[in-house]
Amino acid sequence: MMTPLDQIGLGGQMQPEKENPKLLFISGINEGEQVQIQGKVCVIGRDPSADISLDSPFISRHHAEIRSEGVYWTIADLFSKNGVFRNKARIEPGEPIPLHNHDEIQIGSVCMFRFMDPEDTLLESDMQMRTPGVWLDELNREVYVHNNELDPPLSQQQFDLLAVLFHHQREVVTNEMIADALWPEAVGGIESAAIDNAFSRLRNRLAELDPEHEYLETVRGVGRRFVQREDN
């Protein structure tokens, strides 16, 4: 909580205390409810002592944590069994990531809420998290390479392909996984030539902003792989 001294701004005038974000539950457990975060840390889980307690066997006792980092908020997966997803992308356990106004957070398969933060500001430190290499803004479906936005934007299919590869960095993504992501309703399988063409087009688009690094690799007979640039 801010002290009176903290609330004094320029010119000696009192500054209003900032309002904590709200969570608007949009599906699953608690759908339609709105909860305001109390304090600087909010634990979500099955445990009755959690700040937001979700009574489901598919929720870990301590599943996720939302935390204030001063002027922005983060969310972390507390090594849950069924995962935490931000804007449909699963986040890495134990690695806090920034939250922005209107981000959609899914807790396992149990519920989804929208993060509502009227104080949200894009920070320079957050921009630095986008470097080096490729960074995805999945809420707005934008792609940045070395902080430069890829323009014109990727097609829906190209973005979906990049998202699948990006979230399995340095892992081989099989052609079957790619086909399921790009053509989920296809019956009878997808020809490898279609995957080859989609992969080639995406690789060419990334090369427009960074021709010196090969972000996308083919593992013959197995699948594809995304390799992030590690230098500035």
mmCIF file of C-alpha atoms in Angstrom:
data_model
loop_
_atom_site.group_PDB
_atom_site.id
_atom_site.type_symbol
_atom_site.label_atom_id
_atom_site.label_comp_id
_atom_site.label_asym_id
_atom_site.label_seq_id
_atom_site.Cartn_x
_atom_site.Cartn_y
_atom_site.Cartn_z
ATOM 1 C CA MET A 1 0.000 0.000 0.000
ATOM 2 C CA MET A 2 1.262 3.457 -0.801
ATOM 3 C CA THR A 3 2.276 5.732 2.042
ATOM 4 C CA PRO A 4 1.252 9.421 2.068
ATOM 5 C CA LEU A 5 4.815 10.290 1.018
ATOM 6 C CA ASP A 6 4.522 7.944 -1.975
ATOM 7 C CA GLN A 7 1.362 9.750 -3.054
ATOM 8 C CA ILE A 8 2.985 13.202 -3.204
ATOM 9 C CA GLY A 9 3.759 14.126 -6.805
ATOM 10 C CA LEU A 10 5.331 17.088 -8.555
ATOM 11 C CA GLY A 11 4.481 20.400 -6.988
ATOM 12 C CA GLY A 12 3.678 18.729 -3.675
ATOM 13 C CA GLN A 13 0.218 17.666 -4.840
ATOM 14 C CA MET A 14 -1.319 14.422 -3.657
ATOM 15 C CA GLN A 15 -1.522 11.744 -6.353
ATOM 16 C CA PRO A 16 -4.434 9.284 -6.403
ATOM 17 C CA GLU A 17 -3.494 5.719 -5.519
ATOM 18 C CA LYS A 18 -3.428 3.509 -8.588
ATOM 19 C CA GLU A 19 -6.243 1.023 -8.952
ATOM 20 C CA ASN A 20 -5.288 -2.638 -9.116
ATOM 21 C CA PRO A 21 -6.275 -4.615 -12.214
ATOM 22 C CA LYS A 22 -9.467 -6.655 -12.433
ATOM 23 C CA LEU A 23 -9.984 -10.162 -13.776
ATOM 24 C CA LEU A 24 -13.130 -10.667 -15.851
ATOM 25 C CA PHE A 25 -14.011 -14.363 -16.109
ATOM 26 C CA ILE A 26 -15.280 -14.994 -19.629
ATOM 27 C CA SER A 27 -15.687 -18.793 -19.684
ATOM 28 C CA GLY A 28 -15.702 -21.838 -17.424
ATOM 29 C CA ILE A 29 -15.685 -21.584 -13.625
ATOM 30 C CA ASN A 30 -16.805 -18.155 -12.334
ATOM 31 C CA GLU A 31 -17.982 -17.090 -15.810
ATOM 32 C CA GLY A 32 -19.411 -13.590 -15.698
ATOM 33 C CA GLU A 33 -17.716 -12.678 -12.425
ATOM 34 C CA GLN A 34 -15.261 -9.829 -12.022
ATOM 35 C CA VAL A 35 -12.574 -9.944 -9.339
ATOM 36 C CA GLN A 36 -10.230 -7.124 -8.403
ATOM 37 C CA ILE A 37 -6.691 -8.125 -7.436
ATOM 38 C CA GLN A 38 -5.950 -7.319 -3.806
ATOM 39 C CA GLY A 39 -2.373 -6.504 -2.877
ATOM 40 C CA LYS A 40 0.736 -7.043 -4.964
ATOM 41 C CA VAL A 41 0.536 -10.832 -5.356
ATOM 42 C CA CYS A 42 -2.465 -12.915 -6.400
ATOM 43 C CA VAL A 43 -2.211 -16.714 -6.262
ATOM 44 C CA ILE A 44 -4.691 -18.762 -8.282
ATOM 45 C CA GLY A 45 -5.241 -22.407 -7.421
ATOM 46 C CA ARG A 46 -7.355 -25.186 -5.946
ATOM 47 C CA ASP A 47 -6.124 -24.575 -2.407
ATOM 48 C CA PRO A 48 -8.812 -22.852 -0.290
ATOM 49 C CA SER A 49 -6.155 -20.403 0.925
ATOM 50 C CA ALA A 50 -5.439 -19.169 -2.628
ATOM 51 C CA ASP A 51 -6.380 -15.569 -3.377
ATOM 52 C CA ILE A 52 -8.594 -16.897 -6.164
ATOM 53 C CA SER A 53 -9.677 -20.436 -5.302
ATOM 54 C CA LEU A 54 -10.948 -22.614 -8.171
ATOM 55 C CA ASP A 55 -12.601 -25.845 -7.080
ATOM 56 C CA SER A 56 -11.622 -28.293 -9.809
ATOM 57 C CA PRO A 57 -9.487 -31.459 -9.876
ATOM 58 C CA PHE A 58 -7.856 -30.103 -13.034
ATOM 59 C CA ILE A 59 -6.424 -27.118 -11.166
ATOM 60 C CA SER A 60 -3.205 -27.466 -9.169
ATOM 61 C CA ARG A 61 -3.233 -26.374 -5.519
ATOM 62 C CA HIS A 62 -1.029 -23.420 -6.443
ATOM 63 C CA HIS A 63 -1.516 -23.091 -10.198
ATOM 64 C CA ALA A 64 -0.573 -19.543 -11.208
ATOM 65 C CA GLU A 65 0.587 -16.259 -9.734
ATOM 66 C CA ILE A 66 -0.086 -12.693 -10.819
ATOM 67 C CA ARG A 67 2.419 -10.241 -9.367
ATOM 68 C CA SER A 68 3.016 -6.496 -9.465
ATOM 69 C CA GLU A 69 6.483 -5.503 -10.635
ATOM 70 C CA GLY A 70 6.067 -1.828 -9.842
ATOM 71 C CA VAL A 71 4.488 -0.255 -12.893
ATOM 72 C CA TYR A 72 3.480 -3.445 -14.678
ATOM 73 C CA TRP A 73 2.126 -6.909 -13.831
ATOM 74 C CA THR A 74 3.320 -10.405 -14.649
ATOM 75 C CA ILE A 75 1.838 -13.884 -14.622
ATOM 76 C CA ALA A 76 3.721 -17.100 -13.903
ATOM 77 C CA ASP A 77 2.819 -20.775 -14.118
ATOM 78 C CA LEU A 78 3.686 -22.271 -10.720
ATOM 79 C CA PHE A 79 4.666 -25.581 -12.335
ATOM 80 C CA SER A 80 1.042 -26.645 -12.689
ATOM 81 C CA LYS A 81 0.065 -29.924 -14.295
ATOM 82 C CA ASN A 82 -2.364 -28.546 -16.877
ATOM 83 C CA GLY A 83 -0.687 -25.277 -17.740
ATOM 84 C CA VAL A 84 -1.362 -21.561 -18.034
ATOM 85 C CA PHE A 85 -2.091 -19.958 -21.400
ATOM 86 C CA ARG A 86 -1.824 -16.306 -22.392
ATOM 87 C CA ASN A 87 -3.718 -15.442 -25.570
ATOM 88 C CA LYS A 88 -3.906 -19.185 -26.430
ATOM 89 C CA ALA A 89 -0.153 -19.738 -26.078
ATOM 90 C CA ARG A 90 1.110 -21.862 -23.185
ATOM 91 C CA ILE A 91 3.684 -20.080 -21.039
ATOM 92 C CA GLU A 92 6.823 -21.686 -19.681
ATOM 93 C CA PRO A 93 6.500 -22.799 -16.034
ATOM 94 C CA GLY A 94 8.392 -20.654 -13.564
ATOM 95 C CA GLU A 95 9.069 -17.825 -16.040
ATOM 96 C CA PRO A 96 6.996 -14.672 -15.334
ATOM 97 C CA ILE A 97 5.803 -12.843 -18.440
ATOM 98 C CA PRO A 98 4.315 -9.326 -18.675
ATOM 99 C CA LEU A 99 0.559 -8.868 -18.762
ATOM 100 C CA HIS A 100 -1.155 -6.222 -20.842
ATOM 101 C CA ASN A 101 -4.648 -4.813 -20.789
ATOM 102 C CA HIS A 102 -7.158 -7.260 -22.342
ATOM 103 C CA ASP A 103 -4.789 -10.240 -22.327
ATOM 104 C CA GLU A 104 -6.808 -13.461 -22.082
ATOM 105 C CA ILE A 105 -5.545 -16.008 -19.561
ATOM 106 C CA GLN A 106 -6.638 -19.643 -19.512
ATOM 107 C CA ILE A 107 -6.082 -21.725 -16.376
ATOM 108 C CA GLY A 108 -5.761 -25.347 -17.483
ATOM 109 C CA SER A 109 -8.984 -26.300 -19.241
ATOM 110 C CA VAL A 110 -11.138 -24.958 -16.423
ATOM 111 C CA CYS A 111 -11.621 -21.242 -16.969
ATOM 112 C CA MET A 112 -10.538 -18.164 -18.862
ATOM 113 C CA PHE A 113 -10.390 -14.569 -17.705
ATOM 114 C CA ARG A 114 -9.519 -11.236 -19.262
ATOM 115 C CA PHE A 115 -6.880 -9.097 -17.549
ATOM 116 C CA MET A 116 -8.229 -5.552 -17.209
ATOM 117 C CA ASP A 117 -5.604 -2.959 -16.273
ATOM 118 C CA PRO A 118 -6.499 0.705 -16.872
ATOM 119 C CA GLU A 119 -2.953 1.686 -15.845
ATOM 120 C CA ASP A 120 -1.321 -0.475 -18.530
ATOM 121 C CA THR A 121 1.618 1.129 -20.331
ATOM 122 C CA LEU A 122 4.033 -0.437 -22.790
ATOM 123 C CA LEU A 123 7.403 -0.254 -21.044
ATOM 124 C CA GLU A 124 10.825 0.218 -22.560
ATOM 125 C CA SER A 125 11.933 -2.780 -20.479
ATOM 126 C CA ASP A 126 9.163 -4.830 -22.071
ATOM 127 C CA MET A 127 10.340 -3.761 -25.513
ATOM 128 C CA GLN A 128 13.812 -4.984 -24.611
ATOM 129 C CA MET A 129 12.339 -8.402 -23.886
ATOM 130 C CA ARG A 130 11.578 -8.635 -27.594
ATOM 131 C CA THR A 131 15.234 -8.720 -28.524
ATOM 132 C CA PRO A 132 17.184 -10.295 -29.957
ATOM 133 C CA GLY A 133 15.469 -12.074 -32.801
ATOM 134 C CA VAL A 134 11.805 -12.823 -33.300
ATOM 135 C CA TRP A 135 9.054 -11.795 -30.894
ATOM 136 C CA LEU A 136 5.314 -12.486 -31.256
ATOM 137 C CA ASP A 137 2.464 -10.257 -30.125
ATOM 138 C CA GLU A 138 -0.216 -12.916 -30.233
ATOM 139 C CA LEU A 139 -3.013 -10.657 -29.066
ATOM 140 C CA ASN A 140 -2.613 -8.398 -32.104
ATOM 141 C CA ARG A 141 -1.097 -11.124 -34.313
ATOM 142 C CA GLU A 142 2.009 -9.050 -34.986
ATOM 143 C CA VAL A 143 5.577 -10.252 -35.509
ATOM 144 C CA TYR A 144 8.701 -8.280 -34.601
ATOM 145 C CA VAL A 145 12.234 -9.008 -35.749
ATOM 146 C CA HIS A 146 14.869 -6.974 -33.861
ATOM 147 C CA ASN A 147 12.039 -4.663 -32.679
ATOM 148 C CA ASN A 148 10.955 -4.002 -36.267
ATOM 149 C CA GLU A 149 7.405 -5.007 -37.084
ATOM 150 C CA LEU A 150 7.018 -7.322 -40.055
ATOM 151 C CA ASP A 151 4.960 -5.373 -42.582
ATOM 152 C CA PRO A 152 2.779 -6.369 -44.335
ATOM 153 C CA PRO A 153 1.697 -8.742 -41.563
ATOM 154 C CA LEU A 154 1.818 -12.498 -41.920
ATOM 155 C CA SER A 155 -1.206 -14.294 -43.254
ATOM 156 C CA GLN A 156 -3.284 -16.176 -40.694
ATOM 157 C CA GLN A 157 -1.760 -19.482 -41.785
ATOM 158 C CA GLN A 158 1.796 -18.126 -41.647
ATOM 159 C CA PHE A 159 1.249 -16.669 -38.172
ATOM 160 C CA ASP A 160 -0.255 -19.920 -36.887
ATOM 161 C CA LEU A 161 2.708 -21.866 -38.244
ATOM 162 C CA LEU A 162 5.206 -19.481 -36.648
ATOM 163 C CA ALA A 163 3.361 -19.634 -33.305
ATOM 164 C CA VAL A 164 3.533 -23.438 -33.234
ATOM 165 C CA LEU A 165 7.253 -23.425 -33.977
ATOM 166 C CA PHE A 166 8.006 -20.449 -31.707
ATOM 167 C CA HIS A 167 6.483 -22.127 -28.657
ATOM 168 C CA HIS A 168 8.554 -25.268 -29.221
ATOM 169 C CA GLN A 169 11.886 -23.499 -29.648
ATOM 170 C CA ARG A 170 14.780 -25.835 -30.461
ATOM 171 C CA GLU A 171 12.352 -28.761 -30.410
ATOM 172 C CA VAL A 172 11.410 -30.636 -33.546
ATOM 173 C CA VAL A 173 7.765 -30.063 -34.456
ATOM 174 C CA THR A 174 6.504 -32.974 -36.512
ATOM 175 C CA ASN A 175 4.692 -32.509 -39.799
ATOM 176 C CA GLU A 176 1.631 -34.072 -38.157
ATOM 177 C CA MET A 177 1.625 -31.367 -35.458
ATOM 178 C CA ILE A 178 1.950 -28.666 -38.103
ATOM 179 C CA ALA A 179 -0.886 -30.154 -40.160
ATOM 180 C CA ASP A 180 -3.150 -30.295 -37.097
ATOM 181 C CA ALA A 181 -2.443 -26.632 -36.318
ATOM 182 C CA LEU A 182 -2.849 -25.296 -39.856
ATOM 183 C CA TRP A 183 -5.581 -27.575 -41.190
ATOM 184 C CA PRO A 184 -7.464 -28.802 -38.088
ATOM 185 C CA GLU A 185 -10.544 -29.885 -40.037
ATOM 186 C CA ALA A 186 -8.738 -31.660 -42.865
ATOM 187 C CA VAL A 187 -9.714 -35.279 -43.461
ATOM 188 C CA GLY A 188 -7.314 -37.843 -44.874
ATOM 189 C CA GLY A 189 -4.079 -36.055 -44.073
ATOM 190 C CA ILE A 190 -2.135 -33.190 -45.651
ATOM 191 C CA GLU A 191 0.417 -33.616 -48.414
ATOM 192 C CA SER A 192 3.974 -32.794 -47.412
ATOM 193 C CA ALA A 193 4.221 -30.371 -50.342
ATOM 194 C CA ALA A 194 1.615 -28.120 -48.722
ATOM 195 C CA ILE A 195 3.641 -27.999 -45.509
ATOM 196 C CA ASP A 196 6.835 -27.379 -47.488
ATOM 197 C CA ASN A 197 5.242 -24.419 -49.268
ATOM 198 C CA ALA A 198 3.901 -22.872 -46.050
ATOM 199 C CA PHE A 199 7.269 -23.322 -44.350
ATOM 200 C CA SER A 200 9.180 -21.804 -47.269
ATOM 201 C CA ARG A 201 6.923 -18.738 -47.463
ATOM 202 C CA LEU A 202 7.277 -18.111 -43.738
ATOM 203 C CA ARG A 203 11.051 -18.447 -43.883
ATOM 204 C CA ASN A 204 11.199 -15.913 -46.721
ATOM 205 C CA ARG A 205 9.096 -13.423 -44.759
ATOM 206 C CA LEU A 206 11.382 -13.575 -41.708
ATOM 207 C CA ALA A 207 14.410 -13.173 -43.964
ATOM 208 C CA GLU A 208 13.052 -9.804 -45.102
ATOM 209 C CA LEU A 209 14.127 -8.297 -41.753
ATOM 210 C CA ASP A 210 16.960 -10.638 -40.807
ATOM 211 C CA PRO A 211 18.562 -12.395 -43.777
ATOM 212 C CA GLU A 212 21.674 -13.340 -41.784
ATOM 213 C CA HIS A 213 20.020 -15.818 -39.416
ATOM 214 C CA GLU A 214 18.142 -19.023 -40.252
ATOM 215 C CA TYR A 215 15.213 -19.079 -37.823
ATOM 216 C CA LEU A 216 13.505 -22.058 -39.411
ATOM 217 C CA GLU A 217 15.201 -25.397 -39.942
ATOM 218 C CA THR A 218 14.063 -28.590 -41.629
ATOM 219 C CA VAL A 219 14.883 -31.869 -39.903
ATOM 220 C CA ARG A 220 14.702 -34.354 -42.741
ATOM 221 C CA GLY A 221 12.151 -37.085 -42.271
ATOM 222 C CA VAL A 222 11.005 -35.714 -38.916
ATOM 223 C CA GLY A 223 9.699 -32.147 -39.027
ATOM 224 C CA ARG A 224 10.660 -28.505 -38.507
ATOM 225 C CA ARG A 225 12.324 -26.419 -35.816
ATOM 226 C CA PHE A 226 12.525 -22.775 -34.737
ATOM 227 C CA VAL A 227 15.949 -21.510 -33.623
ATOM 228 C CA GLN A 228 15.977 -18.111 -31.919
ATOM 229 C CA ARG A 229 18.848 -15.722 -32.518
ATOM 230 C CA GLU A 230 20.932 -15.451 -29.344
ATOM 231 C CA ASP A 231 23.081 -12.423 -30.174
ATOM 232 C CA ASN A 232 22.153 -8.780 -30.549
#
